[in-house]
XYZ file of C-alpha atoms in Angstrom:
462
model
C -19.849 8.490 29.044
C -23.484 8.160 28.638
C -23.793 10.568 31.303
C -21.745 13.537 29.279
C -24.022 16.211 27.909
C -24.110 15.971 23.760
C -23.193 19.491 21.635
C -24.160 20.362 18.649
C -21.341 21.052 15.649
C -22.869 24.932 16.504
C -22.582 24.566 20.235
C -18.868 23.626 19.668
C -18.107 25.956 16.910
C -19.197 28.706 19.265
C -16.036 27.961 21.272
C -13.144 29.348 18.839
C -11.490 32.101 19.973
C -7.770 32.130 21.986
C -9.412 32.396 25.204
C -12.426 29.838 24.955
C -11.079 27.341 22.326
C -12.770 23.591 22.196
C -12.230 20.699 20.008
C -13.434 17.666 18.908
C -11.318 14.247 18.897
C -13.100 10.712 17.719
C -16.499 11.876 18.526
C -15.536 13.416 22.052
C -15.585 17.023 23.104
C -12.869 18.739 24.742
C -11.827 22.161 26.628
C -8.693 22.689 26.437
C -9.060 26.626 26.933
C -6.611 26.367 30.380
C -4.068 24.066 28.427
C -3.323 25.947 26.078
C -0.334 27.687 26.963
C 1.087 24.238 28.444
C 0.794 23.179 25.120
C 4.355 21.715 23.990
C 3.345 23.215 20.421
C 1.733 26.197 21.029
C -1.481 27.953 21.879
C -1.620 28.473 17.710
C -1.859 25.215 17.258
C -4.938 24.882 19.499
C -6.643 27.899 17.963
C -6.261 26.254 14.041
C -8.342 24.117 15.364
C -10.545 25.434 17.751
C -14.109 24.811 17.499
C -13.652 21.962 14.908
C -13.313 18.109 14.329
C -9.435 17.759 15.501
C -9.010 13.915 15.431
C -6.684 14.160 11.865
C -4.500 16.447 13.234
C -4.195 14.965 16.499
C -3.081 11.467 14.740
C -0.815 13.175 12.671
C 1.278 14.569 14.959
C 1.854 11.605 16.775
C 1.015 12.222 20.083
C 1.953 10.085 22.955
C 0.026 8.207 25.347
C 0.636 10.219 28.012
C -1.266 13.117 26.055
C -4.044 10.729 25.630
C -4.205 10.620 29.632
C -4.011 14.361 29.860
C -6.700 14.992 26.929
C -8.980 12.648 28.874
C -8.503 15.514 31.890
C -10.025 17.967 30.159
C -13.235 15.752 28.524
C -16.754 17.841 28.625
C -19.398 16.163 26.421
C -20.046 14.026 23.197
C -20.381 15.550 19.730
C -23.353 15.092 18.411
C -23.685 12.488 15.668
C -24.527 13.707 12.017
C -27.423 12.260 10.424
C -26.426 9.525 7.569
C -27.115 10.131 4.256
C -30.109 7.828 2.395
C -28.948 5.099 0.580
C -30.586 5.775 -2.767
C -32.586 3.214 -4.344
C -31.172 0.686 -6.648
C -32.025 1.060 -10.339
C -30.881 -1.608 -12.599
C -30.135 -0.943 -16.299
C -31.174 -3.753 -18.731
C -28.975 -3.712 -21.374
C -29.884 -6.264 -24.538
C -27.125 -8.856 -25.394
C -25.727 -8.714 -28.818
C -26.045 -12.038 -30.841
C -22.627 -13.591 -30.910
C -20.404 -13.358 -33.591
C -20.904 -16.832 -34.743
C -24.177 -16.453 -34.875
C -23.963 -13.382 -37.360
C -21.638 -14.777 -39.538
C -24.112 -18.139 -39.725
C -27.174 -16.087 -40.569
C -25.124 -13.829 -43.064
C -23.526 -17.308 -44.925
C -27.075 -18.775 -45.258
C -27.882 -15.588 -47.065
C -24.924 -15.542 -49.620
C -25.530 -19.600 -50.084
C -29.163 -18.778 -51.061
C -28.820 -15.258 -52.896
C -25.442 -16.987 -54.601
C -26.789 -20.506 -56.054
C -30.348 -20.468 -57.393
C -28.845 -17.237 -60.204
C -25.378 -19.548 -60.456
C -27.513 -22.880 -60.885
C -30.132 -21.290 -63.639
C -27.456 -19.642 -65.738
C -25.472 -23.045 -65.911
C -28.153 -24.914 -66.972
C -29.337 -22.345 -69.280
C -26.121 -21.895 -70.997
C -25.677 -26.015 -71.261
C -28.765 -26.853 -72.661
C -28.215 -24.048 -75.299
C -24.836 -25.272 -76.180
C -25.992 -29.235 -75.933
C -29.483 -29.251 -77.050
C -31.307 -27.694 -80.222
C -31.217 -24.405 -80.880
C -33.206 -22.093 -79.524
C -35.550 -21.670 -82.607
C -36.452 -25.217 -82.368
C -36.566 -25.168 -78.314
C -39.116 -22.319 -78.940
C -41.497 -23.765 -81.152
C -41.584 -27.235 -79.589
C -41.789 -26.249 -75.836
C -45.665 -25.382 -76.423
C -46.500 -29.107 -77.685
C -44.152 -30.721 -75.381
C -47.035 -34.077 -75.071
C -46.888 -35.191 -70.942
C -45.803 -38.899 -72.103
C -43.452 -38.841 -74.415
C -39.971 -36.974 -75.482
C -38.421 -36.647 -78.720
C -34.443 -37.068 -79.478
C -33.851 -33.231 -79.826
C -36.177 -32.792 -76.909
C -34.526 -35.519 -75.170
C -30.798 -33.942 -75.801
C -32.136 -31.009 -74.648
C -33.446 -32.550 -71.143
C -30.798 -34.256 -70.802
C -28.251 -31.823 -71.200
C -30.329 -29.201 -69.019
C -30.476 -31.660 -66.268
C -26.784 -32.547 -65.963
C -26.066 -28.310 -66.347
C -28.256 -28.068 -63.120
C -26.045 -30.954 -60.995
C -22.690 -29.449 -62.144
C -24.013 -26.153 -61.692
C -25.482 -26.392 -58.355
C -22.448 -28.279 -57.491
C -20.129 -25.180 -57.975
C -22.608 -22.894 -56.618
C -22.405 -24.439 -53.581
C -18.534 -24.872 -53.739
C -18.510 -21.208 -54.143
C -21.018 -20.356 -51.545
C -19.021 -22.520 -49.063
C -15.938 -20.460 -49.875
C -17.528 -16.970 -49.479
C -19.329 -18.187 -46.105
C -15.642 -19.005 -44.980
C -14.624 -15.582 -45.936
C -17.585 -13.722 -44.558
C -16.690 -16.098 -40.961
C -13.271 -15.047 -41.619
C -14.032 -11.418 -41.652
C -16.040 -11.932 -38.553
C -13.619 -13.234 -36.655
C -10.462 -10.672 -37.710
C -13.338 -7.851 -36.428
C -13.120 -9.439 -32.949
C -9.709 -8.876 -32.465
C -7.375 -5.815 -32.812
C -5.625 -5.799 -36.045
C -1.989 -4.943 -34.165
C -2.018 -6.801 -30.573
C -1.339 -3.523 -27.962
C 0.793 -4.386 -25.120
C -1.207 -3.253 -21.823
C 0.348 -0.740 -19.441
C 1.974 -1.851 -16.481
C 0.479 -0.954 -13.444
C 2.738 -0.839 -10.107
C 1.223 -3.148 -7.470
C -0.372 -1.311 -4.584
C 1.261 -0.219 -1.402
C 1.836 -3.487 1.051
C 2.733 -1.170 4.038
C -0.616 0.920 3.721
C -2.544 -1.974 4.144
C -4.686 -2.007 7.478
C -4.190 -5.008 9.674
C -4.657 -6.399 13.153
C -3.626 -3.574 15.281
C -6.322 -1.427 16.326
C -5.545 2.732 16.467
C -8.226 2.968 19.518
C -8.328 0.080 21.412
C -5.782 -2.471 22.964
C -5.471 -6.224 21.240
C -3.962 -9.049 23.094
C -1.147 -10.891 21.124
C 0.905 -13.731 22.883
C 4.492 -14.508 23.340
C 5.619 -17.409 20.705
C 9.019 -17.273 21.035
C 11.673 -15.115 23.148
C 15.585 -15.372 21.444
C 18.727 -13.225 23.041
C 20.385 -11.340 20.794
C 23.192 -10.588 23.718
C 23.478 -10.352 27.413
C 20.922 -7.557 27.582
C 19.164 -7.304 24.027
C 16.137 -10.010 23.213
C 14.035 -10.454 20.386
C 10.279 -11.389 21.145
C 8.335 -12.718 18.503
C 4.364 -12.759 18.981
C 1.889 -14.771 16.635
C -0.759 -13.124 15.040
C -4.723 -14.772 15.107
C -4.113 -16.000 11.897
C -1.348 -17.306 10.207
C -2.033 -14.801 6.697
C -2.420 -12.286 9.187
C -0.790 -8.687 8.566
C 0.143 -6.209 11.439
C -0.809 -3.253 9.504
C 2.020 -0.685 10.560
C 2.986 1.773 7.879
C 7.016 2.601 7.653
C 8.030 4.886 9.857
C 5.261 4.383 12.758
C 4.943 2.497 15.799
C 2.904 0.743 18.536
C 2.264 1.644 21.812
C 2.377 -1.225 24.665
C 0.233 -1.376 27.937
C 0.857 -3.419 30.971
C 0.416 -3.470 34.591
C 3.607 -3.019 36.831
C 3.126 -2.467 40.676
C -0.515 -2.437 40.331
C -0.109 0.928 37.846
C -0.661 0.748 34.339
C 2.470 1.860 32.647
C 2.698 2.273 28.609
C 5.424 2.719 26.159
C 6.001 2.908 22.867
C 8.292 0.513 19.933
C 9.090 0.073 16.762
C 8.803 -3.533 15.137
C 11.743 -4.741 13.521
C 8.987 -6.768 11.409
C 6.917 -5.678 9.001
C 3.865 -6.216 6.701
C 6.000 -8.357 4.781
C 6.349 -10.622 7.793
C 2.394 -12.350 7.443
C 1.069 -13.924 10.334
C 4.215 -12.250 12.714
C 5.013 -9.224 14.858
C 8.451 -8.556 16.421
C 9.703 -5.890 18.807
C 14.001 -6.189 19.246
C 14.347 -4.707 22.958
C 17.091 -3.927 25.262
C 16.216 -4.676 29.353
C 17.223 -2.026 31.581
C 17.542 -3.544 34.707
C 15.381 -0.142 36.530
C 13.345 -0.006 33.527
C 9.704 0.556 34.085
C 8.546 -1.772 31.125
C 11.736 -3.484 30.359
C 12.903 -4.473 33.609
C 10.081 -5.339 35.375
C 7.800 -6.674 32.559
C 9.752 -7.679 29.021
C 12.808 -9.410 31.764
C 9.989 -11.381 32.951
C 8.325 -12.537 30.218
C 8.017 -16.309 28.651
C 6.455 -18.171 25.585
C 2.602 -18.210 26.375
C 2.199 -14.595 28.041
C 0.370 -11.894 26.427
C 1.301 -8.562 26.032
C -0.993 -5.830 25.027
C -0.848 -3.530 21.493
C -2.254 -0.526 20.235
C -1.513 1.549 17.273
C -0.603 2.968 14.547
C 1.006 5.840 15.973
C 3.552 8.248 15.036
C 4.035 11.570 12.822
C 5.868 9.991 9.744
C 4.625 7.179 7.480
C 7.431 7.179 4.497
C 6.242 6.522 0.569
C 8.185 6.240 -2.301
C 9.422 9.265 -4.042
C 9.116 11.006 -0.694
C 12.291 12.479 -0.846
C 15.875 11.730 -2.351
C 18.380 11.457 0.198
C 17.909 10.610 3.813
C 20.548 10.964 6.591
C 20.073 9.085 9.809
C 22.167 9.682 13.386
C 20.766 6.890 15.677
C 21.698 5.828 19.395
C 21.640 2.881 21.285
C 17.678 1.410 20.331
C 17.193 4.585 18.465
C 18.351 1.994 15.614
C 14.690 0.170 15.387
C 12.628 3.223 13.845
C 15.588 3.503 11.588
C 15.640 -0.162 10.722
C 12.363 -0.241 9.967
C 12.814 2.310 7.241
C 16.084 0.917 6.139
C 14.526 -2.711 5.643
C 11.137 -0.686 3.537
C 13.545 1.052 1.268
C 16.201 -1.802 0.492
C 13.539 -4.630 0.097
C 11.056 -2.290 -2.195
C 12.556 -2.172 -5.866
C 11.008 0.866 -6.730
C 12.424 2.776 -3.938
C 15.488 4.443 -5.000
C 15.776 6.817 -1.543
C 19.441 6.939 -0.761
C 20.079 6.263 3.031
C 23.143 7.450 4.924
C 23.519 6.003 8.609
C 25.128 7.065 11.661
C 24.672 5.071 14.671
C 26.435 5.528 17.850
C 27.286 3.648 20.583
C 29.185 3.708 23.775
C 30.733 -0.283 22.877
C 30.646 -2.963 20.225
C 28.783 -5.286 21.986
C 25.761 -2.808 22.663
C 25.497 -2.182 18.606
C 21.749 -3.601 18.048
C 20.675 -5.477 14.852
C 24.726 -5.272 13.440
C 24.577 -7.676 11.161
C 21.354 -7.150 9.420
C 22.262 -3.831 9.252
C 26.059 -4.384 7.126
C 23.524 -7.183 5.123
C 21.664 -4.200 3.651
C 25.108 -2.204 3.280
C 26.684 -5.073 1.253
C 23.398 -5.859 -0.828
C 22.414 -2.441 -1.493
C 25.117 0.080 -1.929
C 23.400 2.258 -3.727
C 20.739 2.840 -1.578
C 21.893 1.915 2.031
C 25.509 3.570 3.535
C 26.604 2.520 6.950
C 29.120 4.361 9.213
C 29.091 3.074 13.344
C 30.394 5.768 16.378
C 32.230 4.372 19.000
C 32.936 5.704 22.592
C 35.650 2.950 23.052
C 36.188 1.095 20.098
C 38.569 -1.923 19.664
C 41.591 -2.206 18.123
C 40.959 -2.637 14.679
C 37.787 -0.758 15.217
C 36.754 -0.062 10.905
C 34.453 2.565 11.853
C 34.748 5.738 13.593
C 34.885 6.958 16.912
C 33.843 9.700 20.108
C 30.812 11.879 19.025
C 28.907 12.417 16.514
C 30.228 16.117 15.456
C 29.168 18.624 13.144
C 32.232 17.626 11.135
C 30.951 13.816 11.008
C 27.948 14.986 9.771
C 29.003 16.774 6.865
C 31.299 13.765 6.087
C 28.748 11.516 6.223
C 25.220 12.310 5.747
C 23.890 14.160 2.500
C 24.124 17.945 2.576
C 21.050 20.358 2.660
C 18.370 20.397 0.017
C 14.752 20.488 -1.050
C 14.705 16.542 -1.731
C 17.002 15.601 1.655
C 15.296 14.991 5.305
C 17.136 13.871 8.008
C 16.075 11.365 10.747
C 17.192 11.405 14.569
C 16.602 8.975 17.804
C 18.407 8.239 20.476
C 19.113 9.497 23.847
C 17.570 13.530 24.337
C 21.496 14.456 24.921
C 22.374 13.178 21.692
C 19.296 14.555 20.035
C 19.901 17.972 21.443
C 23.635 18.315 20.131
C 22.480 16.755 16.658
C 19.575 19.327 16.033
C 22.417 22.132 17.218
C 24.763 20.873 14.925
C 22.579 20.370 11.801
C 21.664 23.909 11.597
C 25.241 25.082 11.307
C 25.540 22.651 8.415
C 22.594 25.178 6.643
C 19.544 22.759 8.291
C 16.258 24.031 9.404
C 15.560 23.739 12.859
C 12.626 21.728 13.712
C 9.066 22.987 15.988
C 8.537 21.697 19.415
C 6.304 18.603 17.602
C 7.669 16.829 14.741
C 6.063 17.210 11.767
C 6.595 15.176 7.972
C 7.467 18.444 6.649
C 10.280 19.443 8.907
C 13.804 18.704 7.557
C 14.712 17.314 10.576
C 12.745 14.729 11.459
C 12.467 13.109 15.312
C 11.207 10.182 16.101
């Protein structure tokens, strides 16, 4: 790749026209000028984006890995790498720390103590010694000749009765000063707190299923087999362990992963939805039915045992569901069309702020070929009012509850919501099936879907 010549955003920009139309996908250049009108979506599609940075609307749609081998066909250069902004430099803001609160209210009883008992203590003993001793007159015209020895009776009265005013009055000074520093603490500590306690808003925990994890959207990760369990005589469950055991695989609802390995001596790749989610820490399980001609199922998964590793890749896919994404969604599912489904079924019934109402179809030609039955009529017991189960039949038993033959237009309209601005509806399963259901749909008052799916489309394929 070193060897690719390296354009310019201007070089590639020059390029945007119908006839002369390259892109740009993760850092690589592309001319897809002669592909264009092979283009299962459209040349339009091409020329939205021709000349520009395509790599977020190429993930979006979901495209599979086979167009990842054809986009590598038409590979011409290496976009040239912006220049990174500066980091700025760091400027710290030294902010001064306010004295603490006890420390105020210290400093501020000190002051009422002192400003409080000298005026308290003089006017005591002023107002004792004028009610015990002589009278003011005679306090007057003695004080001058006072001798330094010796103290008359009056005098001594007087001295007496002024010195036992200044204990008792300094005494209550200080009881009152005590009081009011307890007041002025009090105060101090009401003004730290709210006078009414406010209850704090709830805030909704984040997403779990947003959360990134160990898969890897570019580049293939090795996981090994920990444990293989069969679910029937052709359906298994493979369970893988991830690096660590707190571990997350980091699959939003309603995508998948893609799976690489080599069968004879070509590298073959598929793609499968997990039955597990980011719920499941430290775990990542595919439920998968061997065809016995299959190119991954019956000559790779068949073979498989605990200890093997298998190689993963993703997130990919053209839906990740949120809450409040829509109202109602109506599902028609065949054969291991279920898993996608499940996937979504399991997000909504397990999340209790999810209140997206679910209506399932899934057909099958027997009983014994229904997949992941009885976690599915778990959910349908649990939650009722947000999961609603109905199975299709080609030859059902006896006392067969469910229904049976084909999924009509008429078994639609019984079971699955009707149109509207807050309704999608959901569809995998064999391309037959698929075909009829899209047909069908639109006579119920449906919009068709494009070529590519697309979250906005009312009729969603997986």
């Amino acid at each position: 790749m070193s060897e690719l010549p390296v354009y310019s955003a201007a070089d590639i920009a020059a390029h945007s026209s119908k006839d002369d139309i390259w892109i740009t996908i993760h850092g690589k250049v592309y001319d897809v000028t002669t592909y264009a009108r092979d283009h299962p979506g459209g040349v339009d599609l091409l020329v939205d984006v021709a000349g520009k940075d395509a790599t977020e609307d190429y993930l979006n749609v979901g495209h599979s890995e086979d167009a990842d081998d054809i986009l590598e066909g038409y590979l011409i250069g290496i976009a040239a790498s912006p220049e990174k902004p500066k980091r700025s430099k760091e400027i710290k803001l030294v902010q001064q720390v306010p004295l603490p609160a006890t420390v105020k209210s210290s400093s501020v009883a000190s002051g009422v103590v002192k400003a409080v008992a000298g005026p308290l203590a003089l006017a005591g003993a002023g107002y004792c010694a004028l009610t015990y001793g002589p009278s003011p007159r005679v306090l007057l015209s003695h004080l001058p000749q006072l001798p330094a020895t010796s103290v008359s009776s009056g005098h001594s009265a007087f001295a007496g009765g002024f010195a036992i005013a200044s204990v008792v009055s300094t005494i209550g000074a200080t009881v009152v000063a005590n009081k009011l520093s307890k007041l002025v603490k009090l105060e101090s500590s009401l003004k730290k707190y709210p006078a009414r306690r406010q209850q704090l808003p709830y805030i909704k925990p984040g997403n779990p299923h947003l959360a990134s994890g160990f898969l890897d959207a570019k580049a293939f990760k090795p996981l090994k087999v920990a444990k293989i369990d069969q679910l029937s005589s052709n359906v298994f469950k493979y369970s893988f362990k991830l690096p660590n055991p707190r571990d997350i695989v980091g699959l939003p609802i309603g995508q998948h992963v893609a799976i690489k390995a080599t069968v004879d001596g070509k590298d073959v790749t598929r793609s499968y939805t997990p039955t597990s989610n980011n719920l499941d820490v430290g775990l990542l399980e595919l439920v998968i039915k061997i065809y016995p001609d299959g190119q991954l199922t019956g000559k790779f998964f068949a073979n498989l045992k605990a200890g093997d590793e298998v190689l993963f890749r993703g997130p990919k896919g053209a839906y990740t569901h949120t809450v409040g994404q829509c109202k109602k969604i109506g599902m028609i599912a065949g054969g291991t069309g279920i898993t996608p489904m499940y996937q979504l079924i399991r997000a909504i019934c397990e999340d209790e702020y999810d209140t997206t109402e679910i209506s399932l179809i899934l057909a099958n030609r027997a009983e014994e070929d229904i997949l992941l039955r009885k976690e599915l009529e778990r959910f349908a017991r649990r939650y009722p009012k947000n999961f609603n189960l109905w199975f299709m039949l080609d030859h059902p038993p006896k006392d067969w509850a469910y229904g049976s033959g084909y999924v009509t237009a008429d078994v639609m309209k019984e079971r699955l919501p009707a149109p509207a601005p807050d309704t999608k509806i959901m569809l995998c399963g064999p391309p037959g099936m698929i075909n009829a259901s899209k047909k069908a749909l639109v006579t119920l008052g449906f919009k068709a879907p494009g070529a590519v799916s697309r979250m906005s489309d009312e009729i969603f394929c997986f």
